[in-house]
PDB file of C-alpha atoms in Angstrom:
ATOM      1  CA  MET E   1      30.609  24.188   5.343  1.00  0.00           C
ATOM      2  CA  LYS E   2      30.095  24.090   1.591  1.00  0.00           C
ATOM      3  CA  VAL E   3      28.827  20.837   0.130  1.00  0.00           C
ATOM      4  CA  ASP E   4      29.230  19.681  -3.471  1.00  0.00           C
ATOM      5  CA  LYS E   5      25.637  18.731  -4.300  1.00  0.00           C
ATOM      6  CA  SER E   6      26.791  16.630  -7.263  1.00  0.00           C
ATOM      7  CA  GLU E   7      28.425  14.203  -4.815  1.00  0.00           C
ATOM      8  CA  LEU E   8      25.268  13.731  -2.781  1.00  0.00           C
ATOM      9  CA  LYS E   9      22.967  10.769  -3.302  1.00  0.00           C
ATOM     10  CA  ILE E  10      19.336  11.839  -3.165  1.00  0.00           C
ATOM     11  CA  VAL E  11      17.139   9.335  -1.318  1.00  0.00           C
ATOM     12  CA  ASP E  12      13.340   9.460  -1.416  1.00  0.00           C
ATOM     13  CA  SER E  13      12.160  10.126   2.156  1.00  0.00           C
ATOM     14  CA  ARG E  14       9.207   7.808   1.551  1.00  0.00           C
ATOM     15  CA  LYS E  15      11.644   4.881   1.336  1.00  0.00           C
ATOM     16  CA  ILE E  16      13.217   5.510   4.730  1.00  0.00           C
ATOM     17  CA  GLY E  17      11.199   4.151   7.589  1.00  0.00           C
ATOM     18  CA  LEU E  18       9.719   1.334   9.593  1.00  0.00           C
ATOM     19  CA  VAL E  19       7.570  -1.667   8.632  1.00  0.00           C
ATOM     20  CA  ILE E  20       4.814  -2.710  11.030  1.00  0.00           C
ATOM     21  CA  LYS E  21       1.852  -5.077  10.844  1.00  0.00           C
ATOM     22  CA  VAL E  22      -1.392  -5.284  12.816  1.00  0.00           C
ATOM     23  CA  VAL E  23      -2.149  -8.947  13.543  1.00  0.00           C
ATOM     24  CA  GLU E  24      -4.796 -10.807  15.502  1.00  0.00           C
ATOM     25  CA  GLU E  25      -3.512 -11.898  18.912  1.00  0.00           C
ATOM     26  CA  GLU E  26      -3.805 -15.619  18.087  1.00  0.00           C
ATOM     27  CA  TYR E  27      -1.405 -15.162  15.160  1.00  0.00           C
ATOM     28  CA  LEU E  28       1.088 -12.975  17.016  1.00  0.00           C
ATOM     29  CA  GLN E  29       3.754 -15.638  17.559  1.00  0.00           C
ATOM     30  CA  ASP E  30       3.524 -16.714  13.919  1.00  0.00           C
ATOM     31  CA  ALA E  31       4.128 -13.131  12.780  1.00  0.00           C
ATOM     32  CA  LEU E  32       7.065 -12.682  15.153  1.00  0.00           C
ATOM     33  CA  SER E  33       8.732 -15.884  13.945  1.00  0.00           C
ATOM     34  CA  GLY E  34       8.090 -15.141  10.269  1.00  0.00           C
ATOM     35  CA  LYS E  35       5.100 -17.332   9.406  1.00  0.00           C
ATOM     36  CA  LEU E  36       2.987 -14.891   7.396  1.00  0.00           C
ATOM     37  CA  PHE E  37      -0.316 -15.482   5.641  1.00  0.00           C
ATOM     38  CA  PHE E  38      -0.771 -14.444   2.007  1.00  0.00           C
ATOM     39  CA  GLY E  39      -4.465 -14.072   1.209  1.00  0.00           C
ATOM     40  CA  SER E  40      -5.712 -14.139  -2.365  1.00  0.00           C
ATOM     41  CA  LEU E  41      -6.965 -10.889  -3.864  1.00  0.00           C
ATOM     42  CA  GLY E  42     -10.405 -12.495  -3.968  1.00  0.00           C
ATOM     43  CA  THR E  43     -10.526 -12.819  -0.176  1.00  0.00           C
ATOM     44  CA  TYR E  44     -10.211  -9.051   0.211  1.00  0.00           C
ATOM     45  CA  ARG E  45     -12.916  -8.480  -2.383  1.00  0.00           C
ATOM     46  CA  ASP E  46     -15.122 -10.900  -0.439  1.00  0.00           C
ATOM     47  CA  VAL E  47     -14.653  -8.923   2.793  1.00  0.00           C
ATOM     48  CA  GLU E  48     -15.997  -5.800   1.114  1.00  0.00           C
ATOM     49  CA  ASN E  49     -18.820  -7.590  -0.698  1.00  0.00           C
ATOM     50  CA  ASP E  50     -19.907  -9.672   2.313  1.00  0.00           C
ATOM     51  CA  LYS E  51     -19.342  -7.262   5.206  1.00  0.00           C
ATOM     52  CA  GLY E  52     -19.105  -3.856   3.567  1.00  0.00           C
ATOM     53  CA  ASP E  53     -15.779  -3.158   5.252  1.00  0.00           C
ATOM     54  CA  LYS E  54     -14.099  -0.213   3.529  1.00  0.00           C
ATOM     55  CA  VAL E  55     -11.034  -0.236   5.784  1.00  0.00           C
ATOM     56  CA  ILE E  56      -9.653  -3.704   5.060  1.00  0.00           C
ATOM     57  CA  GLY E  57     -11.893  -5.063   2.294  1.00  0.00           C
ATOM     58  CA  ASP E  58     -11.751  -3.604  -1.209  1.00  0.00           C
ATOM     59  CA  MET E  59     -14.119  -4.758  -3.943  1.00  0.00           C
ATOM     60  CA  ASN E  60     -11.678  -3.393  -6.560  1.00  0.00           C
ATOM     61  CA  GLU E  61      -8.676  -5.311  -5.262  1.00  0.00           C
ATOM     62  CA  GLY E  62      -6.274  -6.224  -8.062  1.00  0.00           C
ATOM     63  CA  GLN E  63      -7.729  -3.800 -10.576  1.00  0.00           C
ATOM     64  CA  LEU E  64      -7.754  -0.095 -11.350  1.00  0.00           C
ATOM     65  CA  PHE E  65     -11.086   1.649 -11.392  1.00  0.00           C
ATOM     66  CA  SER E  66     -12.224   5.092 -12.441  1.00  0.00           C
ATOM     67  CA  ARG E  67     -15.461   6.711 -11.376  1.00  0.00           C
ATOM     68  CA  PHE E  68     -16.338   9.923 -13.168  1.00  0.00           C
ATOM     69  CA  LYS E  69     -19.359  11.992 -14.172  1.00  0.00           C
ATOM     70  CA  ALA E  70     -20.579  12.409 -17.734  1.00  0.00           C
ATOM     71  CA  SER E  71     -23.692  13.850 -19.359  1.00  0.00           C
ATOM     72  CA  LYS E  72     -23.144  11.873 -22.563  1.00  0.00           C
ATOM     73  CA  THR E  73     -20.652   9.603 -24.247  1.00  0.00           C
ATOM     74  CA  ILE E  74     -19.507   9.852 -27.851  1.00  0.00           C
ATOM     75  CA  ILE E  75     -18.469   6.938 -30.049  1.00  0.00           C
ATOM     76  CA  LYS E  76     -16.644   7.795 -33.264  1.00  0.00           C
ATOM     77  CA  LEU E  77     -16.791   5.126 -35.979  1.00  0.00           C
ATOM     78  CA  ILE E  78     -14.128   5.436 -38.671  1.00  0.00           C
ATOM     79  CA  ASN E  79     -14.276   3.727 -42.057  1.00  0.00           C
ATOM     80  CA  CYS E  80     -10.623   3.590 -43.129  1.00  0.00           C
ATOM     81  CA  ARG E  81     -11.370   2.450 -46.682  1.00  0.00           C
ATOM     82  CA  LYS E  82     -13.786   5.265 -47.408  1.00  0.00           C
ATOM     83  CA  ASN E  83     -11.905   7.773 -45.272  1.00  0.00           C
ATOM     84  CA  ASP E  84     -15.059   8.926 -43.522  1.00  0.00           C
ATOM     85  CA  SER E  85     -16.457   8.687 -40.020  1.00  0.00           C
ATOM     86  CA  MET E  86     -19.706   8.700 -38.109  1.00  0.00           C
ATOM     87  CA  ILE E  87     -20.337   9.954 -34.586  1.00  0.00           C
ATOM     88  CA  ILE E  88     -22.912   8.328 -32.307  1.00  0.00           C
ATOM     89  CA  GLU E  89     -23.893  10.242 -29.168  1.00  0.00           C
ATOM     90  CA  ILE E  90     -25.208   8.253 -26.240  1.00  0.00           C
ATOM     91  CA  PRO E  91     -27.125  10.473 -23.779  1.00  0.00           C
ATOM     92  CA  MET E  92     -26.756   9.722 -20.096  1.00  0.00           C
ATOM     93  CA  ASP E  93     -29.555   9.541 -17.574  1.00  0.00           C
ATOM     94  CA  MET E  94     -28.829  12.673 -15.517  1.00  0.00           C
ATOM     95  CA  GLN E  95     -29.980  10.830 -12.400  1.00  0.00           C
ATOM     96  CA  LYS E  96     -27.363   8.142 -13.051  1.00  0.00           C
ATOM     97  CA  GLU E  97     -24.486  10.119 -14.464  1.00  0.00           C
ATOM     98  CA  ASN E  98     -21.696   8.372 -12.517  1.00  0.00           C
ATOM     99  CA  VAL E  99     -19.647   6.160 -14.840  1.00  0.00           C
ATOM    100  CA  THR E 100     -17.422   3.378 -13.486  1.00  0.00           C
ATOM    101  CA  HIS E 101     -14.624   1.923 -15.607  1.00  0.00           C
ATOM    102  CA  ARG E 102     -12.465  -0.978 -14.411  1.00  0.00           C
ATOM    103  CA  PHE E 103      -9.088  -2.098 -15.763  1.00  0.00           C
ATOM    104  CA  LYS E 104      -8.489  -5.712 -14.781  1.00  0.00           C
ATOM    105  CA  MET E 105      -5.245  -7.681 -14.788  1.00  0.00           C
ATOM    106  CA  ASN E 106      -4.635  -9.320 -18.144  1.00  0.00           C
ATOM    107  CA  THR E 107      -3.603 -12.578 -16.494  1.00  0.00           C
ATOM    108  CA  ASP E 108      -5.333 -15.496 -14.831  1.00  0.00           C
ATOM    109  CA  LYS E 109      -2.688 -15.800 -12.112  1.00  0.00           C
ATOM    110  CA  ASN E 110      -4.006 -16.165  -8.571  1.00  0.00           C
ATOM    111  CA  ILE E 111      -2.051 -13.553  -6.607  1.00  0.00           C
ATOM    112  CA  GLY E 112      -1.713 -13.676  -2.847  1.00  0.00           C
ATOM    113  CA  ILE E 113      -0.690 -10.643  -0.847  1.00  0.00           C
ATOM    114  CA  CYS E 114       0.601  -9.945   2.648  1.00  0.00           C
ATOM    115  CA  SER E 115       0.050  -6.357   3.734  1.00  0.00           C
ATOM    116  CA  PHE E 116       2.083  -4.165   6.053  1.00  0.00           C
ATOM    117  CA  THR E 117       2.077  -0.544   7.149  1.00  0.00           C
ATOM    118  CA  TYR E 118       5.141   1.487   6.208  1.00  0.00           C
ATOM    119  CA  LEU E 119       5.904   4.450   8.435  1.00  0.00           C
ATOM    120  CA  SER E 120       8.184   6.547   6.264  1.00  0.00           C
ATOM    121  CA  LEU E 121      10.360   9.493   7.236  1.00  0.00           C
ATOM    122  CA  ASP E 122       7.445  11.678   6.102  1.00  0.00           C
ATOM    123  CA  ASP E 123       5.480  10.308   9.071  1.00  0.00           C
ATOM    124  CA  PHE E 124       8.154  11.565  11.464  1.00  0.00           C
ATOM    125  CA  LYS E 125       8.967  15.116  12.507  1.00  0.00           C
ATOM    126  CA  GLU E 126      12.308  16.591  13.450  1.00  0.00           C
ATOM    127  CA  TYR E 127      12.499  17.475  17.125  1.00  0.00           C
ATOM    128  CA  ARG E 128      16.176  17.625  18.105  1.00  0.00           C
ATOM    129  CA  TYR E 129      19.655  18.124  16.647  1.00  0.00           C
ATOM    130  CA  GLU E 130      22.703  17.117  18.648  1.00  0.00           C
ATOM    131  CA  ASN E 131      26.297  16.042  17.871  1.00  0.00           C
ATOM    132  CA  ASP E 132      25.765  15.983  14.105  1.00  0.00           C
ATOM    133  CA  ARG E 133      22.638  13.863  14.563  1.00  0.00           C
ATOM    134  CA  THR E 134      19.054  14.803  13.702  1.00  0.00           C
ATOM    135  CA  TYR E 135      16.302  13.089  15.704  1.00  0.00           C
ATOM    136  CA  PHE E 136      12.804  12.421  14.369  1.00  0.00           C
ATOM    137  CA  GLU E 137       9.704  11.256  16.260  1.00  0.00           C
ATOM    138  CA  LEU E 138       6.381   9.936  14.938  1.00  0.00           C
ATOM    139  CA  ARG E 139       3.759  12.509  14.103  1.00  0.00           C
ATOM    140  CA  GLN E 140       0.507  12.312  16.036  1.00  0.00           C
ATOM    141  CA  SER E 141      -1.430  12.011  12.765  1.00  0.00           C
ATOM    142  CA  ALA E 142       0.393   8.745  11.988  1.00  0.00           C
ATOM    143  CA  MET E 143      -0.294   7.454  15.494  1.00  0.00           C
ATOM    144  CA  ASP E 144      -3.978   8.270  15.118  1.00  0.00           C
ATOM    145  CA  ASP E 145      -4.206   6.412  11.793  1.00  0.00           C
ATOM    146  CA  ILE E 146      -2.584   3.307  13.287  1.00  0.00           C
ATOM    147  CA  ASP E 147      -4.904   3.450  16.284  1.00  0.00           C
ATOM    148  CA  GLN E 148      -7.954   3.670  14.015  1.00  0.00           C
ATOM    149  CA  PHE E 149      -6.727   0.768  11.879  1.00  0.00           C
ATOM    150  CA  VAL E 150      -6.204  -1.448  14.953  1.00  0.00           C
ATOM    151  CA  LYS E 151      -9.722  -0.697  16.165  1.00  0.00           C
ATOM    152  CA  ALA E 152     -11.195  -1.318  12.707  1.00  0.00           C
ATOM    153  CA  LYS E 153      -9.475  -4.700  12.418  1.00  0.00           C
ATOM    154  CA  GLU E 154     -10.573  -5.688  15.913  1.00  0.00           C
ATOM    155  CA  LYS E 155     -14.153  -4.780  15.029  1.00  0.00           C
ATOM    156  CA  LEU E 156     -13.997  -6.757  11.780  1.00  0.00           C
ATOM    157  CA  THR E 157     -12.384  -9.894  13.229  1.00  0.00           C
ATOM    158  CA  GLY E 158     -13.891  -9.803  16.710  1.00  0.00           C
ATOM    159  CA  HIS E 159     -10.426 -10.425  18.186  1.00  0.00           C
ATOM    160  CA  LYS E 160      -7.825  -8.324  19.966  1.00  0.00           C
ATOM    161  CA  CYS E 161      -5.008  -7.210  17.693  1.00  0.00           C
ATOM    162  CA  LYS E 162      -1.345  -6.521  18.331  1.00  0.00           C
ATOM    163  CA  ILE E 163       1.342  -4.465  16.572  1.00  0.00           C
ATOM    164  CA  VAL E 164       4.514  -6.069  15.237  1.00  0.00           C
ATOM    165  CA  VAL E 165       7.594  -4.093  14.180  1.00  0.00           C
ATOM    166  CA  PHE E 166       9.798  -5.926  11.673  1.00  0.00           C
ATOM    167  CA  LYS E 167      13.569  -6.014  11.978  1.00  0.00           C
ATOM    168  CA  ASN E 168      16.385  -6.259   9.418  1.00  0.00           C
ATOM    169  CA  GLU E 169      15.828 -10.031   9.215  1.00  0.00           C
ATOM    170  CA  PHE E 170      12.510  -9.323   7.467  1.00  0.00           C
ATOM    171  CA  TRP E 171      14.255  -7.397   4.677  1.00  0.00           C
ATOM    172  CA  ASP E 172      16.956 -10.041   4.408  1.00  0.00           C
ATOM    173  CA  CYS E 173      14.311 -12.708   3.791  1.00  0.00           C
ATOM    174  CA  LEU E 174      12.581 -10.568   1.170  1.00  0.00           C
ATOM    175  CA  HIS E 175      15.724  -9.925  -0.828  1.00  0.00           C
ATOM    176  CA  LYS E 176      16.798 -13.572  -0.690  1.00  0.00           C
ATOM    177  CA  SER E 177      13.457 -14.897  -1.920  1.00  0.00           C
ATOM    178  CA  SER E 178      13.046 -15.642  -5.610  1.00  0.00           C
ATOM    179  CA  ASN E 179       9.246 -16.012  -5.658  1.00  0.00           C
ATOM    180  CA  LEU E 180       8.190 -12.904  -3.752  1.00  0.00           C
ATOM    181  CA  ASP E 181       7.477  -9.503  -5.272  1.00  0.00           C
ATOM    182  CA  PHE E 182       7.275  -6.437  -3.033  1.00  0.00           C
ATOM    183  CA  ASP E 183       6.646  -2.735  -3.416  1.00  0.00           C
ATOM    184  CA  PHE E 184       4.953   0.279  -1.884  1.00  0.00           C
ATOM    185  CA  VAL E 185       1.287   0.652  -2.756  1.00  0.00           C
ATOM    186  CA  GLU E 186       0.698   3.595  -5.060  1.00  0.00           C
ATOM    187  CA  TYR E 187      -2.510   5.479  -4.300  1.00  0.00           C
ATOM    188  CA  TYR E 188      -4.433   7.177  -7.080  1.00  0.00           C
ATOM    189  CA  ASP E 189      -7.458   9.420  -7.543  1.00  0.00           C
ATOM    190  CA  SER E 190     -10.216   7.244  -9.008  1.00  0.00           C
ATOM    191  CA  LYS E 191     -12.095  10.395 -10.034  1.00  0.00           C
ATOM    192  CA  ASN E 192      -9.271  11.385 -12.362  1.00  0.00           C
ATOM    193  CA  PRO E 193      -9.467   9.198 -15.532  1.00  0.00           C
ATOM    194  CA  GLU E 194      -6.145  10.545 -16.837  1.00  0.00           C
ATOM    195  CA  GLU E 195      -4.340   9.450 -13.677  1.00  0.00           C
ATOM    196  CA  VAL E 196      -5.899   5.981 -13.870  1.00  0.00           C
ATOM    197  CA  ILE E 197      -4.945   5.528 -17.540  1.00  0.00           C
ATOM    198  CA  LYS E 198      -1.321   6.504 -16.804  1.00  0.00           C
ATOM    199  CA  LEU E 199      -1.155   3.830 -14.102  1.00  0.00           C
ATOM    200  CA  GLU E 200      -2.745   1.264 -16.414  1.00  0.00           C
ATOM    201  CA  ASN E 201      -0.083   1.941 -19.050  1.00  0.00           C
ATOM    202  CA  ARG E 202       2.767   1.461 -16.612  1.00  0.00           C
ATOM    203  CA  LYS E 203       4.363  -1.935 -15.996  1.00  0.00           C
ATOM    204  CA  LYS E 204       3.688  -1.804 -12.257  1.00  0.00           C
ATOM    205  CA  PRO E 205       1.303  -4.665 -11.338  1.00  0.00           C
ATOM    206  CA  MET E 206      -2.219  -3.490 -10.545  1.00  0.00           C
ATOM    207  CA  TYR E 207      -2.179  -5.198  -7.149  1.00  0.00           C
ATOM    208  CA  PHE E 208       0.328  -2.555  -6.049  1.00  0.00           C
ATOM    209  CA  CYS E 209      -2.201   0.207  -6.815  1.00  0.00           C
ATOM    210  CA  LYS E 210      -5.173   1.265  -4.703  1.00  0.00           C
ATOM    211  CA  SER E 211      -7.666   4.075  -4.483  1.00  0.00           C
ATOM    212  CA  ASN E 212      -6.527   6.983  -2.312  1.00  0.00           C
ATOM    213  CA  ASN E 213      -9.538   6.184  -0.108  1.00  0.00           C
ATOM    214  CA  TYR E 214      -7.107   3.768   1.564  1.00  0.00           C
ATOM    215  CA  LYS E 215      -4.143   6.143   1.705  1.00  0.00           C
ATOM    216  CA  SER E 216      -4.092   6.306   5.508  1.00  0.00           C
ATOM    217  CA  GLN E 217      -3.035   2.631   5.558  1.00  0.00           C
ATOM    218  CA  ARG E 218       0.435   3.544   4.192  1.00  0.00           C
ATOM    219  CA  GLU E 219       0.570   0.064   2.738  1.00  0.00           C
ATOM    220  CA  PHE E 220       3.635  -1.915   1.771  1.00  0.00           C
ATOM    221  CA  ARG E 221       2.828  -5.207   0.046  1.00  0.00           C
ATOM    222  CA  VAL E 222       4.522  -8.519  -0.554  1.00  0.00           C
ATOM    223  CA  ALA E 223       2.969 -10.658  -3.301  1.00  0.00           C
ATOM    224  CA  LYS E 224       3.339 -14.208  -4.594  1.00  0.00           C
ATOM    225  CA  GLU E 225       1.574 -16.493  -7.017  1.00  0.00           C
ATOM    226  CA  LEU E 226      -0.790 -18.974  -5.355  1.00  0.00           C
ATOM    227  CA  GLY E 227      -2.270 -22.223  -6.592  1.00  0.00           C
ATOM    228  CA  LYS E 228      -5.182 -21.745  -8.981  1.00  0.00           C
ATOM    229  CA  GLU E 229      -7.958 -22.418  -6.440  1.00  0.00           C
ATOM    230  CA  SER E 230      -6.077 -21.346  -3.302  1.00  0.00           C
ATOM    231  CA  LYS E 231      -7.628 -18.786  -0.944  1.00  0.00           C
ATOM    232  CA  GLY E 232      -4.329 -18.245   0.808  1.00  0.00           C
ATOM    233  CA  GLU E 233      -1.003 -19.683   1.843  1.00  0.00           C
ATOM    234  CA  ILE E 234       1.392 -19.393   4.780  1.00  0.00           C
ATOM    235  CA  VAL E 235       4.944 -18.423   3.826  1.00  0.00           C
ATOM    236  CA  ASN E 236       7.738 -19.121   6.278  1.00  0.00           C
ATOM    237  CA  PHE E 237      10.335 -16.334   6.376  1.00  0.00           C
ATOM    238  CA  LYS E 238      13.089 -18.595   7.680  1.00  0.00           C
ATOM    239  CA  SER E 239      15.522 -16.802   9.942  1.00  0.00           C
ATOM    240  CA  LYS E 240      17.845 -17.742  12.804  1.00  0.00           C
ATOM    241  CA  GLU E 241      15.885 -15.423  15.071  1.00  0.00           C
ATOM    242  CA  ASN E 242      12.502 -13.718  15.146  1.00  0.00           C
ATOM    243  CA  ILE E 243      11.955 -11.264  12.314  1.00  0.00           C
ATOM    244  CA  GLY E 244       9.652  -9.051  14.393  1.00  0.00           C
ATOM    245  CA  ILE E 245       9.055  -7.692  17.883  1.00  0.00           C
ATOM    246  CA  GLN E 246       5.762  -6.846  19.564  1.00  0.00           C
ATOM    247  CA  VAL E 247       5.122  -3.243  20.596  1.00  0.00           C
ATOM    248  CA  THR E 248       2.221  -1.323  22.045  1.00  0.00           C
ATOM    249  CA  LEU E 249       1.035   1.946  20.569  1.00  0.00           C
ATOM    250  CA  PRO E 250       2.639   4.001  23.395  1.00  0.00           C
ATOM    251  CA  GLU E 251       5.906   2.110  22.866  1.00  0.00           C
ATOM    252  CA  LEU E 252       5.767   2.791  19.123  1.00  0.00           C
ATOM    253  CA  LYS E 253       5.431   6.483  19.918  1.00  0.00           C
ATOM    254  CA  LYS E 254       8.852   6.313  21.570  1.00  0.00           C
ATOM    255  CA  TYR E 255      10.568   5.008  18.440  1.00  0.00           C
ATOM    256  CA  VAL E 256      13.024   7.541  17.051  1.00  0.00           C
ATOM    257  CA  LEU E 257      14.725   7.820  13.663  1.00  0.00           C
ATOM    258  CA  ILE E 258      18.248   9.218  13.801  1.00  0.00           C
ATOM    259  CA  ALA E 259      20.020  10.709  10.782  1.00  0.00           C
ATOM    260  CA  GLU E 260      23.770  11.201  11.066  1.00  0.00           C
ATOM    261  CA  GLY E 261      25.526  13.957   9.125  1.00  0.00           C
ATOM    262  CA  LEU E 262      22.259  15.212   7.627  1.00  0.00           C
ATOM    263  CA  VAL E 263      22.791  17.949   5.040  1.00  0.00           C
ATOM    264  CA  LYS E 264      19.895  20.284   4.248  1.00  0.00           C
ATOM    265  CA  LEU E 265      19.686  21.514   0.680  1.00  0.00           C
ATOM    266  CA  ASP E 266      18.227  24.864  -0.333  1.00  0.00           C
TER     267      ASP E 266
END
């Protein structure tokens, strides 16, 4: 069958998927019913600074940072009136040649975030085609990353953690809310200054950007403005029924994405 490609709508595979969240057991019922905690960016910086946790805590939360190597830096001073310039070279200590540059938010707003894991179509693999339907199952690599994250959070908190899968009611609440901002986290190479500068020049808020050291988290974030001194706030995603369901890791493995009438393009 020939298909007119001009009539097809191209959808980014990264935006097709499943939202899950790893929560401590004592907060499981709250998560299922839609009572979700938004922690300030400072709380996540504190986790890294106080406990050295590089899985959940991030000392650069809410800012872009670039770490690169340089043997010297050059400052060029230009005198516009005299149309001349002067170059000053600053030699670097070769034992301390790593340079760190941070781009901070140009606002004093106290931003709170609630983090989720987004399992996109890229995390699934095709395993069956039947009756004009294509079936996809989770890749083992995605399962392994989730398993490691659960164990890391349990180690950090000292409590057992559970997995919650969010239903359509979760998305309904997001789209109806006027004070919530949400987006996929964009991961960047902090060792590439050009990549960092491009992100800094974009209008995407910095709290939706993280170092690719955290890429395995596959993070989807919801953000809101908190009170000036607030460390966090509980937001109630009001719905007639629970917005999430609890699953175990083996049960999550059984989740299948089904695409009807899938057309493969050359």
